[in-house]
Coordinates of C-alpha atoms in Angstrom, one line a residue:
M58 CA 313.9 296.4 146.9
K59 CA 315.5 296.0 150.3
E60 CA 314.0 299.2 151.6
N61 CA 310.4 298.1 150.8
Y62 CA 310.8 294.3 151.1
K63 CA 308.9 293.8 154.3
K64 CA 306.5 296.7 154.1
I65 CA 303.6 296.3 156.4
I66 CA 300.3 296.4 154.6
A67 CA 297.0 296.6 156.5
F68 CA 295.1 294.2 154.3
M69 CA 297.5 291.4 155.0
L70 CA 296.1 291.2 158.5
I71 CA 292.7 290.1 157.3
M72 CA 293.7 287.7 154.5
L73 CA 292.2 284.3 155.1
C74 CA 295.1 281.9 155.1
F75 CA 294.9 278.1 155.0
T76 CA 298.2 277.9 156.8
C77 CA 296.8 279.4 160.0
D78 CA 295.0 277.3 162.6
D79 CA 292.5 280.0 163.3
Y80 CA 291.7 283.6 162.1
L81 CA 289.7 286.6 163.1
E82 CA 286.2 286.8 161.6
I83 CA 285.5 290.3 163.0
L84 CA 287.1 293.2 161.1
P85 CA 288.9 295.6 163.6
E86 CA 287.5 299.1 163.6
G87 CA 289.3 301.3 161.0
Q88 CA 290.9 298.4 159.1
E89 CA 290.3 298.3 155.4
N90 CA 288.0 295.6 154.0
S91 CA 289.8 293.2 151.6
E92 CA 286.8 293.1 149.3
S93 CA 287.0 296.8 148.7
Y94 CA 290.7 296.9 148.0
F95 CA 292.5 297.0 144.7
N96 CA 291.2 300.3 143.6
S97 CA 294.5 301.8 142.4
K98 CA 297.9 300.8 141.0
S99 CA 299.5 301.4 144.4
D100 CA 297.0 298.9 146.0
Y101 CA 298.3 296.2 143.5
E102 CA 301.9 297.2 144.1
D103 CA 301.5 296.9 147.9
A104 CA 299.9 293.5 147.5
L105 CA 302.8 292.4 145.3
I106 CA 305.3 293.5 147.9
G107 CA 303.4 291.1 150.2
V108 CA 303.9 288.3 147.8
Y109 CA 307.7 289.0 147.6
D110 CA 307.8 289.2 151.4
L111 CA 307.5 285.4 151.8
L112 CA 310.7 284.9 149.8
S113 CA 312.5 285.7 153.0
T114 CA 311.4 282.5 154.6
T115 CA 313.2 280.4 151.9
Y116 CA 316.3 280.7 154.1
L117 CA 315.0 277.5 155.6
N118 CA 314.7 275.7 152.2
N119 CA 318.3 276.7 151.5
I120 CA 319.7 275.3 154.8
L121 CA 317.7 272.1 154.7
G122 CA 318.8 271.5 151.1
E123 CA 322.4 271.2 152.4
I124 CA 322.1 269.4 155.7
A125 CA 319.8 266.7 154.1
S126 CA 322.5 266.1 151.5
D127 CA 326.0 264.6 151.7
N128 CA 327.5 268.1 151.7
A129 CA 327.0 269.0 155.4
L130 CA 325.9 268.0 158.9
A131 CA 323.4 269.8 161.0
G132 CA 325.9 270.9 163.6
G133 CA 324.7 273.4 166.2
G134 CA 325.4 273.4 170.0
D135 CA 324.5 269.8 170.7
A136 CA 322.5 266.8 169.4
T137 CA 319.2 268.4 170.5
D138 CA 319.9 271.9 169.2
V139 CA 317.1 272.7 166.7
L140 CA 316.0 269.1 166.8
D141 CA 313.9 269.3 163.6
W142 CA 317.1 270.0 161.7
Q143 CA 319.0 267.2 163.5
Q144 CA 316.3 264.8 162.5
I145 CA 316.5 265.8 158.8
D146 CA 320.2 265.5 158.9
D147 CA 319.9 261.9 160.3
M148 CA 317.0 261.1 158.0
T149 CA 314.9 260.3 161.0
H150 CA 312.3 263.0 160.5
T151 CA 308.6 262.3 160.8
A152 CA 305.4 264.0 159.8
D153 CA 305.6 266.0 163.0
N154 CA 308.8 267.8 162.1
G155 CA 308.3 271.5 162.7
A156 CA 310.8 272.7 160.1
L157 CA 308.9 270.9 157.4
R158 CA 305.6 272.3 158.6
N159 CA 307.2 275.8 158.4
I160 CA 308.1 275.3 154.8
F161 CA 304.6 274.0 154.0
Q162 CA 303.0 276.9 155.7
W163 CA 305.2 279.6 154.5
M164 CA 305.2 278.5 150.8
Y165 CA 301.4 278.3 150.9
A166 CA 301.2 281.7 152.6
G167 CA 303.1 283.1 149.6
I168 CA 300.7 281.3 147.2
S169 CA 297.7 282.6 149.1
R170 CA 299.0 286.2 148.8
A171 CA 299.6 285.7 145.1
N172 CA 296.2 284.3 144.7
Y173 CA 294.7 287.4 146.4
I174 CA 296.0 289.4 143.4
V175 CA 294.7 286.8 141.0
E176 CA 291.3 286.9 142.6
F177 CA 291.0 290.6 141.9
K178 CA 293.2 290.9 138.8
D179 CA 290.4 292.3 136.7
K180 CA 289.1 294.8 139.1
T181 CA 291.1 297.9 138.2
D182 CA 293.2 298.7 135.1
F183 CA 296.4 300.7 135.1
E184 CA 299.6 301.2 133.2
G185 CA 302.1 298.4 133.8
K186 CA 299.5 295.9 135.1
D187 CA 300.5 293.1 132.7
Q188 CA 304.1 293.2 134.1
L189 CA 302.8 293.2 137.7
L190 CA 300.6 290.2 137.1
A191 CA 303.5 288.5 135.4
E192 CA 305.8 289.0 138.5
N193 CA 303.0 287.6 140.6
L194 CA 302.7 284.5 138.5
F195 CA 306.5 284.0 138.7
L196 CA 306.4 284.2 142.5
R197 CA 303.5 281.8 142.8
S198 CA 305.4 279.4 140.5
Y199 CA 308.5 279.7 142.6
Y200 CA 306.6 278.8 145.8
Y201 CA 304.8 275.9 144.2
F202 CA 308.1 274.6 142.8
E203 CA 309.6 274.6 146.3
L204 CA 306.6 272.7 147.6
V205 CA 306.9 270.0 144.9
K206 CA 310.6 269.7 145.5
F207 CA 310.0 268.9 149.2
F208 CA 306.7 267.1 149.2
G209 CA 305.8 265.9 145.7
D210 CA 302.0 266.0 145.1
V211 CA 300.5 268.9 146.9
P212 CA 297.1 270.6 146.8
M213 CA 297.0 273.3 144.1
Y214 CA 295.0 276.4 144.5
L215 CA 294.8 278.9 141.6
D216 CA 291.9 281.2 141.7
G217 CA 291.8 283.0 145.0
R218 CA 292.9 283.2 148.6
I219 CA 293.2 279.8 150.4
S220 CA 290.5 279.3 152.9
I221 CA 290.2 276.5 155.5
E222 CA 287.0 275.4 153.8
Q223 CA 288.9 275.0 150.5
S224 CA 291.6 272.9 152.1
Q225 CA 289.0 270.5 153.4
S226 CA 287.6 269.9 150.0
I227 CA 290.6 269.6 147.7
D228 CA 292.9 266.6 147.3
R229 CA 296.6 266.6 146.6
T230 CA 297.3 267.4 143.0
P231 CA 299.7 265.1 141.1
K232 CA 303.0 266.9 140.6
A233 CA 302.8 266.4 136.8
E234 CA 299.7 268.5 136.8
I235 CA 301.3 271.1 139.0
Y236 CA 304.4 271.2 136.7
A237 CA 302.0 271.6 133.7
Q238 CA 300.4 274.6 135.4
L239 CA 303.7 276.2 136.3
E240 CA 304.9 275.8 132.7
Q241 CA 301.7 277.5 131.5
D242 CA 302.0 280.3 134.1
L243 CA 305.7 281.0 133.4
M244 CA 305.3 281.0 129.7
L245 CA 302.6 283.6 130.1
A246 CA 304.7 285.6 132.6
I247 CA 307.8 285.6 130.3
E248 CA 305.9 287.5 127.6
S249 CA 305.3 290.5 129.9
L250 CA 308.4 290.5 132.0
P251 CA 311.4 292.8 131.1
W252 CA 315.0 291.6 130.9
E253 CA 315.9 294.3 133.4
Q254 CA 314.1 295.9 136.3
A255 CA 314.7 299.3 137.9
Q256 CA 314.5 297.7 141.4
N257 CA 316.8 294.9 142.5
G258 CA 315.1 291.7 143.4
R259 CA 312.2 291.9 141.1
A260 CA 311.4 289.0 138.7
T261 CA 312.7 289.4 135.2
K262 CA 312.3 287.5 131.9
G263 CA 315.6 285.8 132.6
A264 CA 314.5 284.6 136.1
A265 CA 311.3 283.2 134.7
L266 CA 313.1 281.5 131.8
A267 CA 315.6 280.0 134.2
L268 CA 312.9 278.7 136.6
L269 CA 311.0 277.3 133.7
G270 CA 314.1 275.5 132.4
K271 CA 314.7 274.1 135.9
I272 CA 311.1 272.8 136.0
Y273 CA 311.7 271.0 132.7
L274 CA 314.9 269.6 134.0
Y275 CA 313.4 268.3 137.2
Q276 CA 310.8 266.3 135.2
G277 CA 313.6 264.1 133.8
D278 CA 312.1 263.7 130.3
K279 CA 311.9 267.2 128.9
W280 CA 315.6 267.7 128.1
S281 CA 314.9 269.4 124.8
N282 CA 312.5 271.9 126.4
A283 CA 315.0 272.5 129.2
A284 CA 317.9 273.1 126.7
T285 CA 315.9 275.4 124.5
T286 CA 314.6 277.5 127.4
L287 CA 317.9 277.8 129.2
D288 CA 319.6 278.8 125.9
R289 CA 317.3 281.8 125.8
V290 CA 318.9 282.9 129.1
I291 CA 322.4 282.2 127.9
N292 CA 322.0 283.8 124.5
S293 CA 320.3 286.9 125.9
G294 CA 323.6 288.6 126.7
Q295 CA 322.1 289.8 130.0
Y296 CA 324.4 287.7 132.2
E297 CA 328.0 286.8 132.5
L298 CA 330.2 285.0 135.0
V299 CA 331.9 287.1 137.7
S300 CA 335.6 286.8 136.9
D301 CA 336.7 286.4 140.6
F302 CA 334.6 283.7 142.2
S303 CA 335.7 284.7 145.7
T304 CA 333.7 288.0 145.3
I305 CA 330.4 286.6 144.3
F306 CA 328.9 286.2 147.8
L307 CA 330.3 289.3 149.3
N308 CA 327.7 291.7 150.7
S309 CA 329.3 294.4 148.6
N310 CA 328.8 292.4 145.4
E311 CA 325.1 291.6 145.6
N312 CA 322.9 291.7 142.4
N313 CA 325.9 291.3 140.2
Q314 CA 326.1 290.3 136.6
E315 CA 325.9 286.6 137.5
S316 CA 322.6 287.0 139.5
V317 CA 319.6 285.8 137.6
F318 CA 317.3 285.9 140.7
E319 CA 318.3 287.0 144.1
V320 CA 316.3 287.1 147.3
Q321 CA 316.8 290.5 149.0
Y322 CA 317.5 290.8 152.7
T323 CA 318.2 293.8 155.0
G324 CA 319.5 294.4 158.5
V325 CA 316.3 296.0 159.8
E326 CA 314.8 294.1 162.7
G327 CA 311.2 293.2 161.7
G328 CA 310.8 290.1 163.9
G329 CA 312.6 287.7 166.2
F330 CA 312.9 284.1 167.4
G331 CA 309.1 284.0 167.9
C332 CA 308.4 285.0 164.3
F333 CA 311.0 283.9 161.8
Q334 CA 308.7 284.8 158.9
C335 CA 308.7 288.4 160.2
V336 CA 312.5 288.8 160.2
E337 CA 313.9 291.0 157.5
G338 CA 317.4 289.5 157.6
N339 CA 318.7 286.2 156.3
V340 CA 318.1 284.0 159.3
A341 CA 320.3 281.2 157.9
V342 CA 323.4 283.3 158.0
G343 CA 323.5 283.8 161.7
F344 CA 322.7 280.2 162.3
M345 CA 325.6 279.0 160.1
G346 CA 328.5 281.1 161.4
P347 CA 331.3 279.8 163.7
R348 CA 330.8 280.1 167.4
F349 CA 333.5 282.8 168.0
T350 CA 333.9 283.7 171.6
S351 CA 336.8 286.2 171.8
G352 CA 339.7 287.8 169.9
N353 CA 339.8 289.6 166.6
F354 CA 337.8 287.7 164.1
A355 CA 336.8 290.6 161.9
P356 CA 335.3 290.9 159.3
Y357 CA 333.1 288.1 160.6
T358 CA 330.9 287.8 163.6
S359 CA 329.7 284.9 165.6
G360 CA 326.9 282.4 164.8
F361 CA 325.4 279.2 166.0
S362 CA 327.6 276.7 164.0
F363 CA 324.9 274.9 162.0
N364 CA 325.2 273.4 158.5
V365 CA 328.8 272.4 158.8
P366 CA 330.5 271.1 155.6
V367 CA 332.0 267.6 155.8
P368 CA 335.6 266.9 155.0
E369 CA 334.5 264.8 152.0
L370 CA 333.2 268.0 150.3
Y371 CA 336.4 269.9 151.1
N372 CA 338.5 267.1 149.7
A373 CA 336.4 266.9 146.6
Y374 CA 338.0 270.1 145.3
S375 CA 341.4 270.0 143.7
A376 CA 344.0 272.1 145.6
E377 CA 344.2 274.6 142.7
D378 CA 340.4 275.1 142.6
P379 CA 339.8 278.6 144.2
R380 CA 336.1 277.7 144.8
R381 CA 337.2 275.5 147.8
D382 CA 338.4 278.3 149.9
A383 CA 335.7 280.7 148.7
T384 CA 333.0 278.1 149.6
I385 CA 334.3 276.5 152.8
F386 CA 335.6 278.5 155.7
D387 CA 338.5 276.5 157.4
I388 CA 338.4 277.9 160.9
E389 CA 341.6 276.1 162.0
A390 CA 343.5 277.7 159.2
F391 CA 341.9 281.1 160.1
V392 CA 342.9 280.8 163.7
E393 CA 346.5 280.0 162.8
T394 CA 346.7 283.6 161.4
R395 CA 344.7 285.0 164.4
P396 CA 346.2 283.5 167.6
T397 CA 343.9 285.6 169.8
V398 CA 340.7 284.1 168.4
Q399 CA 338.8 281.7 170.5
Y400 CA 335.7 279.6 169.5
N401 CA 333.6 276.7 170.6
D402 CA 333.6 273.6 168.5
G403 CA 329.9 272.9 168.6
H404 CA 328.1 269.7 167.7
E405 CA 329.4 267.6 164.8
Y406 CA 332.4 269.8 164.5
T407 CA 334.3 269.4 161.3
G408 CA 336.5 272.5 161.3
Y409 CA 334.5 273.8 158.3
F410 CA 331.7 276.4 157.9
N411 CA 329.7 277.7 154.9
K412 CA 331.7 280.7 153.7
K413 CA 329.2 281.7 151.0
Y414 CA 326.8 282.7 153.7
I415 CA 329.1 283.5 156.6
P416 CA 327.9 286.3 158.9
Y417 CA 329.8 289.5 158.5
A418 CA 330.0 292.2 161.2
E419 CA 327.6 294.9 160.1
D420 CA 325.3 297.6 161.4
N421 CA 322.3 295.4 161.7
A422 CA 319.4 296.0 164.1
G423 CA 317.8 293.9 166.9
D424 CA 319.1 290.4 167.4
V425 CA 322.2 290.5 165.1
N426 CA 322.1 286.7 164.7
L427 CA 318.8 287.1 162.7
T428 CA 319.2 290.3 160.8
H429 CA 322.2 289.7 158.5
S430 CA 321.7 291.4 155.1
N431 CA 323.4 288.7 153.0
N432 CA 321.2 288.2 149.9
Y433 CA 320.4 284.6 148.8
R434 CA 321.6 284.0 145.3
A435 CA 318.6 281.8 144.3
I436 CA 319.5 281.4 140.6
R437 CA 323.0 282.1 139.4
Y438 CA 324.2 282.2 135.8
S439 CA 326.6 279.3 136.4
D440 CA 323.6 277.2 137.6
V441 CA 321.9 278.0 134.3
L442 CA 325.0 277.0 132.3
L443 CA 325.3 273.7 134.2
M444 CA 321.5 272.9 133.9
A445 CA 321.7 273.5 130.2
A446 CA 324.8 271.3 130.0
E447 CA 322.9 268.5 131.8
A448 CA 320.0 268.9 129.4
Y449 CA 322.1 268.7 126.3
N450 CA 324.0 265.7 127.6
K451 CA 321.2 263.6 129.1
G452 CA 318.9 264.3 126.3
G453 CA 321.5 263.0 123.8
I454 CA 321.2 266.3 122.0
D455 CA 324.7 267.7 121.8
D456 CA 327.6 266.7 124.1
A457 CA 329.9 269.3 122.5
K458 CA 327.6 272.0 123.6
A459 CA 327.3 270.4 127.1
R460 CA 331.1 270.5 127.4
T461 CA 331.2 274.1 126.2
Y462 CA 328.8 275.2 128.9
T463 CA 330.6 273.2 131.6
N464 CA 334.0 274.4 130.6
L465 CA 332.8 278.0 130.8
V466 CA 332.2 277.4 134.5
R467 CA 335.5 275.6 135.0
N468 CA 337.6 278.1 133.0
R469 CA 336.2 280.9 135.1
V470 CA 338.2 279.5 138.1
G471 CA 341.2 278.5 136.0
L472 CA 340.5 274.8 135.6
D473 CA 341.2 272.9 132.4
D474 CA 338.6 271.8 129.9
I475 CA 336.8 268.5 130.3
T476 CA 336.8 266.3 127.2
S477 CA 334.5 263.4 128.1
S478 CA 331.2 262.4 126.6
G479 CA 328.2 260.3 127.3
G480 CA 327.8 258.8 130.8
N481 CA 331.3 260.1 131.8
L482 CA 330.3 263.6 130.9
T483 CA 327.0 263.1 132.9
Q484 CA 329.1 262.4 136.0
E485 CA 331.5 265.3 135.4
I486 CA 328.6 267.7 135.1
A487 CA 327.1 266.4 138.3
M488 CA 330.4 266.9 140.1
E489 CA 330.7 270.3 138.7
R490 CA 327.3 271.2 140.0
R491 CA 328.3 270.0 143.5
L492 CA 331.5 272.0 143.5
E493 CA 330.1 275.2 142.0
L494 CA 326.9 275.3 144.0
A495 CA 327.9 273.8 147.3
G496 CA 326.4 275.6 150.3
E497 CA 323.5 277.1 148.2
G498 CA 320.8 274.6 149.0
H499 CA 320.6 272.7 145.7
R500 CA 322.6 269.5 146.6
F501 CA 320.0 267.3 148.2
F502 CA 317.4 267.9 145.4
D503 CA 320.1 267.3 142.7
Q504 CA 320.9 264.0 144.4
V505 CA 317.3 262.9 144.6
R506 CA 316.3 263.8 141.1
T507 CA 319.4 262.1 139.6
G508 CA 319.2 259.0 141.9
Q509 CA 322.6 259.7 143.4
T510 CA 321.6 259.3 147.0
S511 CA 323.8 256.4 148.2
T512 CA 326.3 258.8 149.8
I513 CA 323.6 260.4 152.0
P514 CA 324.0 258.9 155.5
G515 CA 320.8 257.2 156.7
F516 CA 318.9 257.7 153.4
K517 CA 316.1 255.3 152.7
D518 CA 313.7 255.0 149.8
R519 CA 311.0 257.0 151.5
N520 CA 313.4 260.0 151.8
V521 CA 313.0 261.0 148.1
L522 CA 310.2 263.1 149.5
F523 CA 309.6 264.7 152.9
P524 CA 306.3 263.9 154.7
I525 CA 303.3 266.1 154.5
P526 CA 303.0 267.7 158.0
R527 CA 300.6 265.6 160.1
I528 CA 298.8 268.6 161.5
E529 CA 298.1 270.0 158.0
I530 CA 296.5 266.7 157.0
E531 CA 294.4 266.8 160.1
L532 CA 293.4 270.5 159.4
A533 CA 292.3 269.3 155.9
G534 CA 289.9 266.8 157.4
N535 CA 292.3 263.9 157.0
R536 CA 291.6 263.7 153.2
W537 CA 295.2 263.8 152.1
I538 CA 297.1 260.6 151.8
Q539 CA 300.6 260.7 153.4
N540 CA 303.7 260.1 151.4
D541 CA 304.9 256.5 151.4
G542 CA 306.9 255.4 154.4
Y543 CA 305.7 258.0 156.8

């Protein structure tokens, strides 16, 4: 899908979007009217590309999920470099945090685009329509789940494009109701999605099942539902663990057999610092690389030194666990082998960087800090195994099965089986999730949903949720109540 992923579609320019402060009411000459669109299969396909398009903005969700946790510090050039991220790292963020507003806007932009298809879903029939609508429901569910993870109760729009008028007449929807809607939508989507797609990056039955299982898991009382749903992914035979963990995140090994859902990026330009949502590359990658200044540091290239792993994470791995050196880039060890290499320490220097999404030297266009083509592995098979293990254990369903799934992940990297049960097994599964998924944006939300937040510096009770952006509350006519503590 990379070659089409950011395709410019004329009708997107006239979509009413609640995430915009203003919009044009006069249709430019020669531009197609949105009400007369959706007359052919290609119209629907182009619209769906527009829904996939906003997945590129989830680079920010990924990076904030790490720096808000106990895995990493914000880093950067100094204490004011991308201040929004520094505040989230320090747990001093407010409702005026720009990064949080970006997430709120971008996820709703994706939802509004999905709702555009929903609004006109009955207008034209064509072969393959059920599958297209199922992909659309998956994507809308993905965006809503991200919003609930960050903000809790959020307004839920289902039937059409989001207008400013709507936003001023609808209240925040309890997250339990949102989860119930996502369960319904995903179960419907699962029926029409294939196990395999001809084009990389498109939603599959396995991706929808995995997301549904995750939604059950996050509710904390649907362990049996989560276990049964995730077992459908595991028993499908569609996925397997990559034998060599160190190769999973290489650009040459994208969309591999462990990938359940992967956000596609490409090195084409598309945008810049003034429009991060327009960029076709993985913005997070350039921001997370070491600040190399000279010497031979191939195959890598320089970055802005954000999202630096802490020594506690590095030391949490056993010396024989190959995931440590495949997850965390030890720049001092690297320089010992490359004496010509020079670099700047940067703010909150730990000597470590995120190796899973380290910037590689490549033929990318425009500002090379923004157009790295590293795909984001949004849902991996190992994540599915560990979620299923957690569900079987916490639900008191089957500790033996929980151990089996956990040990599959451990054995892949040559580690011995665990043999614990009950609460001890719960803690071992949680640790396995941290070590397996470090650097992938899941840690903060795992800590919050399991109540394991005591190791997050500066964390207070209010930080279980992020604040609804103040300006969005104002644009909605001040009808939304802010999250507690903000």
